[in-house]
Coordinates of C-alpha atoms in Angstrom, one line a residue:
Chain A
X254 CA -3.4 146.6 -2.6
X255 CA -3.3 143.5 -0.5
X256 CA -7.0 142.6 -0.8
X257 CA -7.5 139.5 -2.9
X258 CA -8.6 140.5 -6.4
X259 CA -8.9 137.0 -7.8
X260 CA -11.4 136.8 -10.6
X261 CA -13.7 133.9 -10.0
X262 CA -14.6 132.1 -13.2
X263 CA -17.1 129.8 -11.6
X264 CA -20.7 130.3 -12.7
X265 CA -22.7 127.3 -11.6
X266 CA -25.8 126.9 -13.7
X267 CA -28.8 126.4 -11.4
X268 CA -31.3 124.0 -12.8
X269 CA -34.7 124.8 -11.4
X270 CA -37.4 122.2 -11.4
X271 CA -40.0 122.6 -14.1
X272 CA -43.7 122.1 -13.3
X273 CA -43.7 119.2 -15.8
X274 CA -40.9 117.3 -14.1
X275 CA -43.0 114.3 -13.4
X276 CA -43.9 113.8 -17.1
X277 CA -40.3 113.0 -17.9
X278 CA -40.0 109.5 -16.4
X279 CA -42.3 106.5 -16.0
X280 CA -41.5 106.2 -12.3
X281 CA -42.6 109.7 -11.6
X282 CA -45.8 109.3 -13.6
X283 CA -46.8 106.3 -11.6
X284 CA -46.0 108.3 -8.4
X285 CA -48.4 111.0 -9.6
X286 CA -51.1 108.3 -10.4
X287 CA -50.6 106.9 -6.9
X288 CA -51.1 110.4 -5.4
X289 CA -54.0 111.1 -7.8
X290 CA -56.0 108.1 -6.5
X291 CA -56.6 110.3 -3.4
X292 CA -58.9 112.6 -5.5
X293 CA -61.2 109.7 -6.4
X294 CA -61.3 108.3 -2.8
X295 CA -62.0 111.9 -1.6
X296 CA -64.9 112.2 -3.9
X297 CA -66.2 108.8 -2.8
X298 CA -66.0 109.9 0.8
X299 CA -68.1 112.9 -0.1
X300 CA -70.6 110.6 -1.8
X301 CA -70.8 108.5 1.3
X302 CA -71.4 111.7 3.3
X303 CA -74.2 112.7 0.9
X304 CA -75.8 109.2 1.4
X305 CA -75.5 109.6 5.2
X306 CA -77.3 113.0 5.0
X307 CA -80.1 111.5 2.9
X308 CA -80.4 108.6 5.4
X309 CA -80.8 111.2 8.1
X310 CA -83.5 112.9 6.1
X311 CA -85.7 109.9 5.9
X312 CA -86.9 107.1 3.6
X313 CA -88.0 109.2 0.6
X314 CA -84.7 111.1 0.5
X315 CA -82.7 107.9 0.9
X316 CA -84.5 106.0 -1.8
X317 CA -84.1 108.9 -4.2
X318 CA -80.4 109.0 -3.5
X319 CA -80.0 105.2 -4.0
X320 CA -81.9 105.5 -7.3
X321 CA -79.5 108.3 -8.4
X322 CA -76.5 105.9 -8.0
X323 CA -77.8 104.0 -11.0
X324 CA -77.0 106.9 -13.2
X325 CA -74.4 105.8 -15.7
X326 CA -72.1 108.7 -14.8
X327 CA -72.1 107.5 -11.2
X328 CA -71.4 103.9 -12.3
X329 CA -68.5 105.0 -14.5
X330 CA -67.1 107.1 -11.6
X331 CA -67.4 104.3 -9.1
X332 CA -65.7 101.9 -11.5
X333 CA -62.8 104.3 -11.9
X334 CA -62.8 104.9 -8.1
X335 CA -62.6 101.2 -7.5
X336 CA -59.6 100.9 -9.8
X337 CA -58.0 103.9 -8.1
X338 CA -58.7 102.4 -4.6
X339 CA -57.1 99.1 -5.7
X340 CA -54.0 100.9 -6.9
X341 CA -53.8 102.6 -3.5
X342 CA -54.1 99.2 -1.8
X343 CA -51.3 97.8 -4.0
X344 CA -48.9 100.6 -3.4
X345 CA -49.8 101.1 0.3
X346 CA -49.1 97.4 1.0
X347 CA -45.7 97.7 -0.7
X348 CA -44.8 100.9 1.3
X349 CA -45.9 99.6 4.7
X350 CA -43.0 97.0 5.1
X351 CA -40.5 99.8 4.5
X352 CA -41.8 101.7 7.5
X353 CA -42.5 98.8 9.9
X354 CA -39.5 96.4 10.0
X355 CA -39.9 93.1 11.9
X356 CA -36.7 91.7 13.2
X357 CA -35.8 88.7 15.3
X358 CA -32.1 89.0 16.1
X359 CA -30.2 88.7 12.8
X360 CA -33.3 87.7 10.8
X361 CA -35.4 90.3 9.1
X362 CA -38.9 89.3 8.0
X363 CA -38.9 89.5 4.2
X364 CA -41.0 92.3 2.8
X365 CA -42.9 89.8 0.7
X366 CA -44.3 88.1 3.9
X367 CA -45.6 91.5 5.1
X368 CA -47.1 92.3 1.7
X369 CA -48.8 88.9 1.5
X370 CA -50.0 89.2 5.1
X371 CA -51.7 92.5 4.3
X372 CA -53.4 91.0 1.2
X373 CA -54.8 88.2 3.4
X374 CA -56.1 90.8 5.7
X375 CA -57.6 92.7 2.8
X376 CA -59.4 89.6 1.5
X377 CA -60.7 88.9 5.0
X378 CA -62.0 92.4 5.5
X379 CA -63.6 92.5 2.1
X380 CA -65.3 89.1 2.7
X381 CA -66.6 90.3 6.1
X382 CA -67.9 93.6 4.7
X383 CA -69.5 92.0 1.7
X384 CA -70.7 89.0 3.8
X385 CA -72.5 91.2 6.3
X386 CA -73.5 93.8 3.7
X387 CA -75.0 91.5 1.2
X388 CA -76.5 88.7 3.4
X389 CA -77.1 89.7 7.1
X390 CA -80.6 90.7 7.7
X391 CA -81.6 90.9 4.0
Chain B
X1151 CA -16.5 91.9 -37.4
X1152 CA -18.9 94.8 -37.7
X1153 CA -18.0 97.9 -35.6
X1154 CA -20.9 99.2 -33.7
X1155 CA -21.2 103.0 -33.3
X1156 CA -23.6 104.9 -31.2
X1157 CA -24.7 108.5 -31.3
X1158 CA -23.9 110.0 -28.0
X1159 CA -25.1 113.5 -27.0
X1160 CA -23.2 115.0 -24.1
X1161 CA -24.2 118.1 -22.1
X1162 CA -21.7 120.8 -22.4
X1163 CA -21.4 123.9 -20.2
X1164 CA -18.4 126.2 -20.0
X1165 CA -19.0 128.9 -17.4
X1166 CA -16.4 131.2 -18.9
X1167 CA -18.2 131.3 -22.3
X1168 CA -21.6 129.7 -22.1
X1169 CA -24.8 131.3 -20.7
X1170 CA -26.7 128.0 -21.0
X1171 CA -25.9 124.3 -21.2
X1172 CA -26.0 122.8 -24.7
X1173 CA -25.7 119.4 -26.3
X1174 CA -22.8 118.2 -28.4
X1175 CA -23.1 115.0 -30.4
X1176 CA -20.4 112.4 -31.0
X1177 CA -20.2 109.0 -32.8
X1178 CA -18.7 106.5 -30.4
X1179 CA -17.6 103.0 -31.3
X1180 CA -18.5 100.4 -28.8
X1181 CA -18.5 96.7 -28.0
X1182 CA -20.8 94.7 -25.8
X1183 CA -18.9 95.7 -22.6
X1184 CA -18.4 99.4 -23.2
X1185 CA -19.6 101.4 -20.3
X1186 CA -20.9 105.0 -20.4
X1187 CA -17.8 106.1 -18.6
X1188 CA -15.6 104.4 -21.2
X1189 CA -17.6 106.1 -23.9
X1190 CA -17.0 109.6 -22.5
X1191 CA -13.4 108.7 -21.9
X1192 CA -13.2 107.9 -25.6
X1193 CA -14.7 111.2 -26.4
X1194 CA -12.2 113.0 -24.3
X1195 CA -9.2 111.1 -25.5
X1196 CA -10.1 111.1 -29.2
X1197 CA -12.7 113.7 -30.1
X1198 CA -13.1 116.5 -27.5
X1199 CA -10.3 116.9 -25.0
X1200 CA -12.1 119.7 -23.2
X1201 CA -15.0 117.5 -22.0
X1202 CA -15.0 117.5 -18.1
X1203 CA -16.4 114.8 -15.9
X1204 CA -15.7 113.1 -12.6
X1205 CA -14.6 109.5 -12.3
X1206 CA -12.2 107.4 -10.3
X1207 CA -12.5 103.7 -9.4
X1208 CA -14.4 102.4 -12.5
X1209 CA -16.1 99.8 -10.3
X1210 CA -19.1 101.4 -8.6
X1211 CA -17.5 102.0 -5.2
X1212 CA -16.1 105.5 -5.2
X1213 CA -19.4 107.3 -6.2
X1214 CA -17.6 109.8 -8.5
X1215 CA -19.2 109.1 -11.9
X1216 CA -22.9 109.9 -11.4
X1217 CA -24.6 111.4 -14.5
X1218 CA -28.1 111.5 -16.0
X1219 CA -28.2 108.8 -18.7
X1220 CA -31.3 109.3 -20.9
X1221 CA -33.0 111.1 -18.1
X1222 CA -32.1 108.5 -15.4
X1223 CA -29.5 108.9 -12.6
X1224 CA -26.8 106.3 -13.2
X1225 CA -23.2 105.5 -12.4
X1226 CA -21.2 105.8 -15.7
X1227 CA -19.0 102.8 -14.9
X1228 CA -22.0 100.6 -14.2
X1229 CA -24.1 101.5 -17.2
X1230 CA -23.5 99.9 -20.6
X1231 CA -24.0 101.1 -24.1
X1232 CA -25.3 97.7 -25.2
X1233 CA -28.6 98.5 -23.3
X1234 CA -29.3 101.6 -25.3
X1235 CA -30.1 102.6 -28.9
X1236 CA -28.7 106.1 -28.4
X1237 CA -27.4 108.0 -25.5
X1238 CA -27.9 111.4 -23.9
X1239 CA -25.6 112.2 -21.0
X1240 CA -26.1 115.1 -18.7
X1241 CA -24.9 116.2 -15.3
X1242 CA -26.9 115.1 -12.3
X1243 CA -30.3 116.6 -12.1
X1244 CA -31.3 119.0 -9.2
X1245 CA -27.6 120.1 -8.7
X1246 CA -26.1 123.3 -10.2
X1247 CA -23.9 122.5 -13.2
X1248 CA -20.3 123.4 -12.5
X1249 CA -18.9 122.5 -16.0
X1250 CA -20.0 119.9 -18.6
X1251 CA -20.9 116.8 -16.6
X1252 CA -19.5 118.0 -13.3
X1253 CA -22.2 118.9 -10.8
X1254 CA -21.8 121.3 -7.9
X1255 CA -22.0 118.8 -4.9
X1256 CA -21.0 121.3 -2.2
X1257 CA -24.5 121.5 -0.8
X1258 CA -24.7 117.7 -0.7
X1259 CA -21.5 117.3 1.2
X1260 CA -22.5 120.0 3.7
X1261 CA -25.7 118.1 4.4
X1262 CA -23.8 114.9 5.1
X1263 CA -21.6 116.9 7.5
X1264 CA -24.5 118.6 9.2
X1265 CA -26.2 115.5 10.6
X1266 CA -23.1 114.5 12.6
X1267 CA -22.1 111.3 10.8
X1268 CA -19.9 109.9 13.5
X1269 CA -20.2 107.9 16.7
X1270 CA -21.2 110.1 19.6
X1271 CA -20.7 109.0 23.1
X1272 CA -22.3 110.5 26.2
X1273 CA -18.9 110.2 27.9
X1274 CA -16.4 111.9 25.6
X1275 CA -13.6 110.0 27.3
X1276 CA -14.8 106.9 25.5
X1277 CA -13.5 108.4 22.2
X1278 CA -10.3 109.9 23.6
X1279 CA -7.6 108.3 21.5
X1280 CA -4.8 109.8 23.6
X1281 CA -5.7 107.3 26.3
X1282 CA -5.1 103.6 26.0
X1283 CA -8.1 101.6 25.0
X1284 CA -9.5 99.8 28.0
X1285 CA -12.6 98.2 26.4
X1286 CA -13.9 97.7 23.0
X1287 CA -17.4 98.6 21.8
X1288 CA -18.9 95.2 21.0
X1289 CA -21.5 94.7 18.4
X1290 CA -23.3 91.5 17.7
X1291 CA -24.3 90.5 14.1
X1292 CA -27.9 91.2 15.1
X1293 CA -27.0 94.7 16.2
X1294 CA -25.0 95.2 12.9
X1295 CA -28.0 94.1 10.8
X1296 CA -30.1 97.0 12.1
X1297 CA -28.1 99.6 10.3
X1298 CA -25.7 97.8 7.9
X1299 CA -27.7 98.4 4.8
X1300 CA -27.7 102.1 5.5
X1301 CA -23.9 102.2 5.9
X1302 CA -23.3 101.1 2.3
X1303 CA -23.8 104.6 0.9
X1304 CA -21.0 105.7 -1.5
X1305 CA -22.1 109.3 -1.5
X1306 CA -22.7 109.3 -5.3
X1307 CA -25.6 111.7 -5.2
X1308 CA -27.9 109.7 -7.5
X1309 CA -30.6 109.8 -4.9
X1310 CA -30.6 113.6 -4.9
X1311 CA -30.8 113.6 -8.7
X1312 CA -33.8 111.3 -8.3
X1313 CA -35.6 113.1 -5.6
X1314 CA -38.2 115.6 -6.8
X1315 CA -38.7 117.1 -3.4
X1316 CA -35.0 118.0 -3.3
X1317 CA -35.4 119.3 -6.8
X1318 CA -38.1 121.6 -5.6
X1319 CA -36.5 122.6 -2.4
X1320 CA -32.7 122.4 -2.1
X1321 CA -32.9 123.0 1.6
X1322 CA -34.3 119.4 2.0
X1323 CA -31.6 117.4 3.8
X1324 CA -32.3 114.6 1.3
X1325 CA -32.1 110.8 1.0
X1326 CA -28.3 110.2 1.7
X1327 CA -28.0 112.6 4.6
X1328 CA -31.2 111.3 6.3
X1329 CA -30.2 107.7 5.7
X1330 CA -26.8 108.4 7.2
X1331 CA -28.4 110.0 10.2
X1332 CA -30.6 107.0 10.6
X1333 CA -27.5 104.7 10.2
X1334 CA -25.9 106.3 13.2
X1335 CA -29.0 106.5 15.3
X1336 CA -29.5 102.7 14.7
X1337 CA -25.9 101.9 15.6
X1338 CA -25.7 100.4 19.2
X1339 CA -22.3 102.0 19.7
X1340 CA -23.8 105.5 19.2
X1341 CA -25.4 107.5 21.9
X1342 CA -26.1 110.6 19.8
X1343 CA -29.7 110.1 18.7
X1344 CA -30.8 113.2 20.8
X1345 CA -28.4 115.3 18.8
X1346 CA -29.6 114.1 15.5
X1347 CA -33.3 114.0 16.0
X1348 CA -33.7 117.8 15.5
X1349 CA -32.5 117.3 11.9
X1350 CA -35.1 114.5 11.3
X1351 CA -37.8 116.5 13.0
X1352 CA -37.5 119.6 10.8
X1353 CA -39.6 120.3 7.8
X1354 CA -36.3 120.0 5.8
X1355 CA -35.7 116.7 7.5
X1356 CA -37.9 113.6 7.0
X1357 CA -41.1 115.7 6.6
X1358 CA -40.2 116.9 3.1
X1359 CA -40.3 113.4 1.9
X1360 CA -43.5 112.2 0.2
X1361 CA -42.2 108.6 -0.4
X1362 CA -41.8 108.9 -4.1
X1363 CA -39.3 106.1 -3.6
X1364 CA -37.2 106.9 -6.7
X1365 CA -34.1 107.4 -4.6
X1366 CA -34.1 103.8 -3.5
X1367 CA -34.8 102.7 -7.1
X1368 CA -31.7 104.4 -8.4
X1369 CA -29.3 103.7 -5.6
X1370 CA -26.4 101.6 -6.9
X1371 CA -25.7 100.1 -3.5
X1372 CA -29.3 99.1 -2.5
X1373 CA -29.1 101.4 0.6
X1374 CA -32.9 102.0 0.4
X1375 CA -32.8 105.6 1.7
X1376 CA -36.6 105.7 1.3
X1377 CA -37.0 103.1 4.0
X1378 CA -34.6 104.9 6.3
X1379 CA -36.5 108.2 5.9
X1380 CA -39.9 106.7 6.4
X1381 CA -38.7 104.7 9.5
X1382 CA -37.3 108.1 10.5
X1383 CA -40.8 109.5 10.2
X1384 CA -42.1 107.0 12.7
X1385 CA -39.2 107.9 15.1
X1386 CA -39.8 111.6 14.6
X1387 CA -43.6 111.2 15.2
X1388 CA -42.9 109.3 18.4
X1389 CA -40.5 112.1 19.4
X1390 CA -43.2 114.7 18.7
X1391 CA -45.6 112.8 20.9
X1392 CA -43.2 112.4 23.7
X1393 CA -42.3 116.1 23.5
X1394 CA -46.0 117.0 23.8
X1395 CA -46.3 114.9 26.9
X1396 CA -43.3 116.5 28.5
X1397 CA -44.6 119.9 27.6
X1398 CA -47.9 119.1 29.2
X1399 CA -46.2 117.7 32.2
X1400 CA -44.2 120.9 32.7
X1401 CA -47.4 122.9 33.0
Chain C
X200 CA -15.6 128.2 3.9
X201 CA -18.7 126.3 4.6
X202 CA -21.5 127.7 6.7
X203 CA -22.6 124.5 8.2
X204 CA -26.0 124.4 9.8
X205 CA -26.5 123.3 13.4
X206 CA -29.6 121.9 15.1
X207 CA -30.6 125.4 16.2
X208 CA -31.0 126.4 12.5
X209 CA -33.9 123.9 12.2
X210 CA -37.3 124.1 13.9
X211 CA -39.6 121.2 14.7
X212 CA -42.2 120.5 12.1
X213 CA -45.9 119.9 13.1
X214 CA -46.3 117.4 10.2
X215 CA -46.4 114.4 12.6
X216 CA -49.9 115.2 13.6
X217 CA -51.3 115.0 10.1
X218 CA -49.0 112.2 9.1
X219 CA -50.5 110.0 11.9
X220 CA -54.0 110.7 10.6
X221 CA -52.8 110.2 7.0
X222 CA -51.3 106.8 7.9
X223 CA -54.3 105.6 9.8
X224 CA -56.5 106.8 7.0
X225 CA -54.4 105.0 4.5
X226 CA -55.0 101.7 6.4
X227 CA -58.7 102.3 6.5
X228 CA -58.9 103.2 2.8
X229 CA -56.8 100.2 1.9
X230 CA -58.8 97.6 3.9
X231 CA -62.3 99.0 3.6
X232 CA -62.9 101.3 0.7
X233 CA -62.8 98.8 -2.2
X234 CA -65.4 96.6 -0.5
X235 CA -67.5 99.6 0.3
X236 CA -67.4 100.9 -3.2
X237 CA -68.7 97.5 -4.4
X238 CA -71.3 97.3 -1.7
X239 CA -72.8 100.8 -2.0
X240 CA -72.3 101.7 -5.7
X241 CA -71.6 98.8 -8.0
X242 CA -72.9 95.4 -7.1
X243 CA -76.6 96.5 -6.8
X244 CA -76.4 99.0 -9.6
X245 CA -75.0 96.4 -12.2
X246 CA -77.5 93.8 -11.0
X247 CA -75.3 91.4 -9.2
X248 CA -76.8 92.1 -5.8
X249 CA -80.5 92.6 -4.9
X250 CA -81.9 96.1 -4.3
X251 CA -82.9 95.0 -0.8
X252 CA -79.2 95.3 0.2
X253 CA -79.6 99.1 0.2
X254 CA -83.1 99.3 1.6
X255 CA -83.8 102.2 4.0
X256 CA -84.7 100.1 7.0
X257 CA -81.6 97.9 6.7
X258 CA -79.1 100.7 6.3
X259 CA -80.9 102.8 8.9
X260 CA -80.7 100.1 11.5
X261 CA -77.0 99.7 10.8
X262 CA -76.4 103.5 11.2
X263 CA -78.5 103.4 14.4
X264 CA -76.3 100.8 16.0
X265 CA -73.3 102.1 18.0
X266 CA -70.9 100.0 16.1
X267 CA -72.4 101.1 12.8
X268 CA -72.0 104.8 13.8
X269 CA -68.4 104.1 14.8
X270 CA -67.6 102.4 11.6
X271 CA -69.2 105.1 9.4
X272 CA -67.4 107.9 11.3
X273 CA -64.1 106.1 11.3
X274 CA -64.2 105.3 7.6
X275 CA -65.4 108.7 6.4
X276 CA -63.3 110.9 8.7
X277 CA -60.0 108.9 8.3
X278 CA -60.6 108.7 4.5
X279 CA -61.0 112.4 4.4
X280 CA -57.8 113.1 6.4
X281 CA -55.8 110.7 4.3
X282 CA -57.0 112.1 1.0
X283 CA -56.8 115.8 1.8
X284 CA -53.2 115.3 3.0
X285 CA -52.3 113.6 -0.2
X286 CA -54.1 116.3 -2.3
X287 CA -52.3 119.0 -0.3
X288 CA -48.9 117.5 -1.0
X289 CA -49.9 116.7 -4.6
X290 CA -50.5 120.4 -5.2
X291 CA -46.9 121.1 -4.1
X292 CA -45.8 118.4 -6.6
X293 CA -47.4 120.2 -9.5
X294 CA -46.1 123.5 -8.4
X295 CA -49.4 125.0 -7.3
X296 CA -48.5 127.1 -4.4
X297 CA -50.9 127.7 -1.5
X298 CA -49.6 129.5 1.6
X299 CA -49.3 127.1 4.5
X300 CA -51.7 128.8 6.8
X301 CA -54.4 128.8 4.1
X302 CA -53.7 125.2 3.3
X303 CA -54.1 124.1 6.9
X304 CA -57.5 125.8 7.0
X305 CA -58.8 124.5 3.7
X306 CA -57.5 120.9 3.9
X307 CA -57.2 119.9 7.5
X308 CA -59.8 122.4 8.8
X309 CA -62.1 121.3 6.0
X310 CA -61.7 117.6 6.8
X311 CA -62.4 118.4 10.4
X312 CA -65.6 120.3 9.5
X313 CA -66.8 117.5 7.3
X314 CA -66.1 114.9 10.0
X315 CA -68.0 117.0 12.5
X316 CA -71.0 117.0 10.0
X317 CA -70.8 113.2 9.8
X318 CA -70.9 113.1 13.6
X319 CA -73.9 115.4 13.8
X320 CA -75.8 113.5 11.1
X321 CA -75.1 110.2 12.8
X322 CA -76.6 111.6 16.0
X323 CA -79.6 112.9 14.0
X324 CA -80.2 109.3 12.7
X325 CA -80.8 108.4 16.3
X326 CA -80.8 105.0 17.9

């Protein structure tokens, strides 16, 4: 019998990922928090849509919707949504310089410059939105 | 002088007798400069000769001694007992366990080989070493800086142990292979981007990555594979767009 | 004996389309959503800003202006595409498996339907 009859003693133990993999490590937990912020922003987008619908339906519908926003449940939700959105801002601004690299010859713009630049833009946009929203034509 | 001793639990797995991995505990004396690698070498020399593990240079350049230390991917030679109260050492996560702390890295090596990790020239004569060299490929410091960081990879596999997307899907090319592909695509001496872009463009290429970023966190050489992959996403998206345009043009 | 894969073993993913929308949406959410949450749902409600900020006439004239419509559509639509993409991949991460074809319809189809609704309602608000 010339066929090879070697016994193979290898038996690699395959480790499959468990569904709770992300609970094992602080880094993973914060990653899931980051991804989880999307749920709150999604719900807020739906709330904006509802407001838009009420706006289209006329003054009475709009006023009723605005009044409903004073419901404590809504205020708690929006407080959490604001925190979630700010965590998105923080993580997104850190990720962006990894994707867009600005280079002049040998010099690479430090990531901290890009992060700081984005925060400046954030402050400007927030000031414009709140400035127009709170003061123009009120 | 008081002798410090640490409880060290080490993952054991002997394929010829074990069905499952199990933990074996040892008391290991240590000083303020004892590394994890030295600890398991002590165990093998003095307490349990059958313990198997990879190691070589002892100085974080060969990439051999990657293990999970208290649930985090680390190089054994670069991790020190003084930073821990107790120790649990296991073989690298997401890879099959060959024996004890030895992970089966065949899949990892194959992925590195798949993405064509070498300079590709359009004119093959450029690389023909049987002919005398008539000109050198020049590269300025600026051109080097575009890919240098991504060339520092020591193939230790820690990034694959860190990556949950690889953990879920072993077909994912993974951080090191994709960073290596990006390294060659970014090298001005290389003309092989067209040959490597299909690997980036695939679902198993950059598009399995969700930018967890843990790969870059654990990399002992600061390669930042997460940056390479996500820059690769921009490249791949541009290629997708160009492809659509040329498809439209053909009609 | 390695069975090494070649380029022909891999097929092009269509993920770039949704990734582009996801990235654009991420920028919109980052720069605009916090201020909008404050403006629509917190400053007035906790008493820092006057009720008149959210008066019907004021908001309606904003939504009637072409730039107002553009802003509202861009913010809602891109926020939707960004968040459904993240939620879709988040489900993978917690091992909840939805077949790809179904996922495309629910998430990206859903975001498209909702964006179309926004478009229609903006038209209904008129000029």
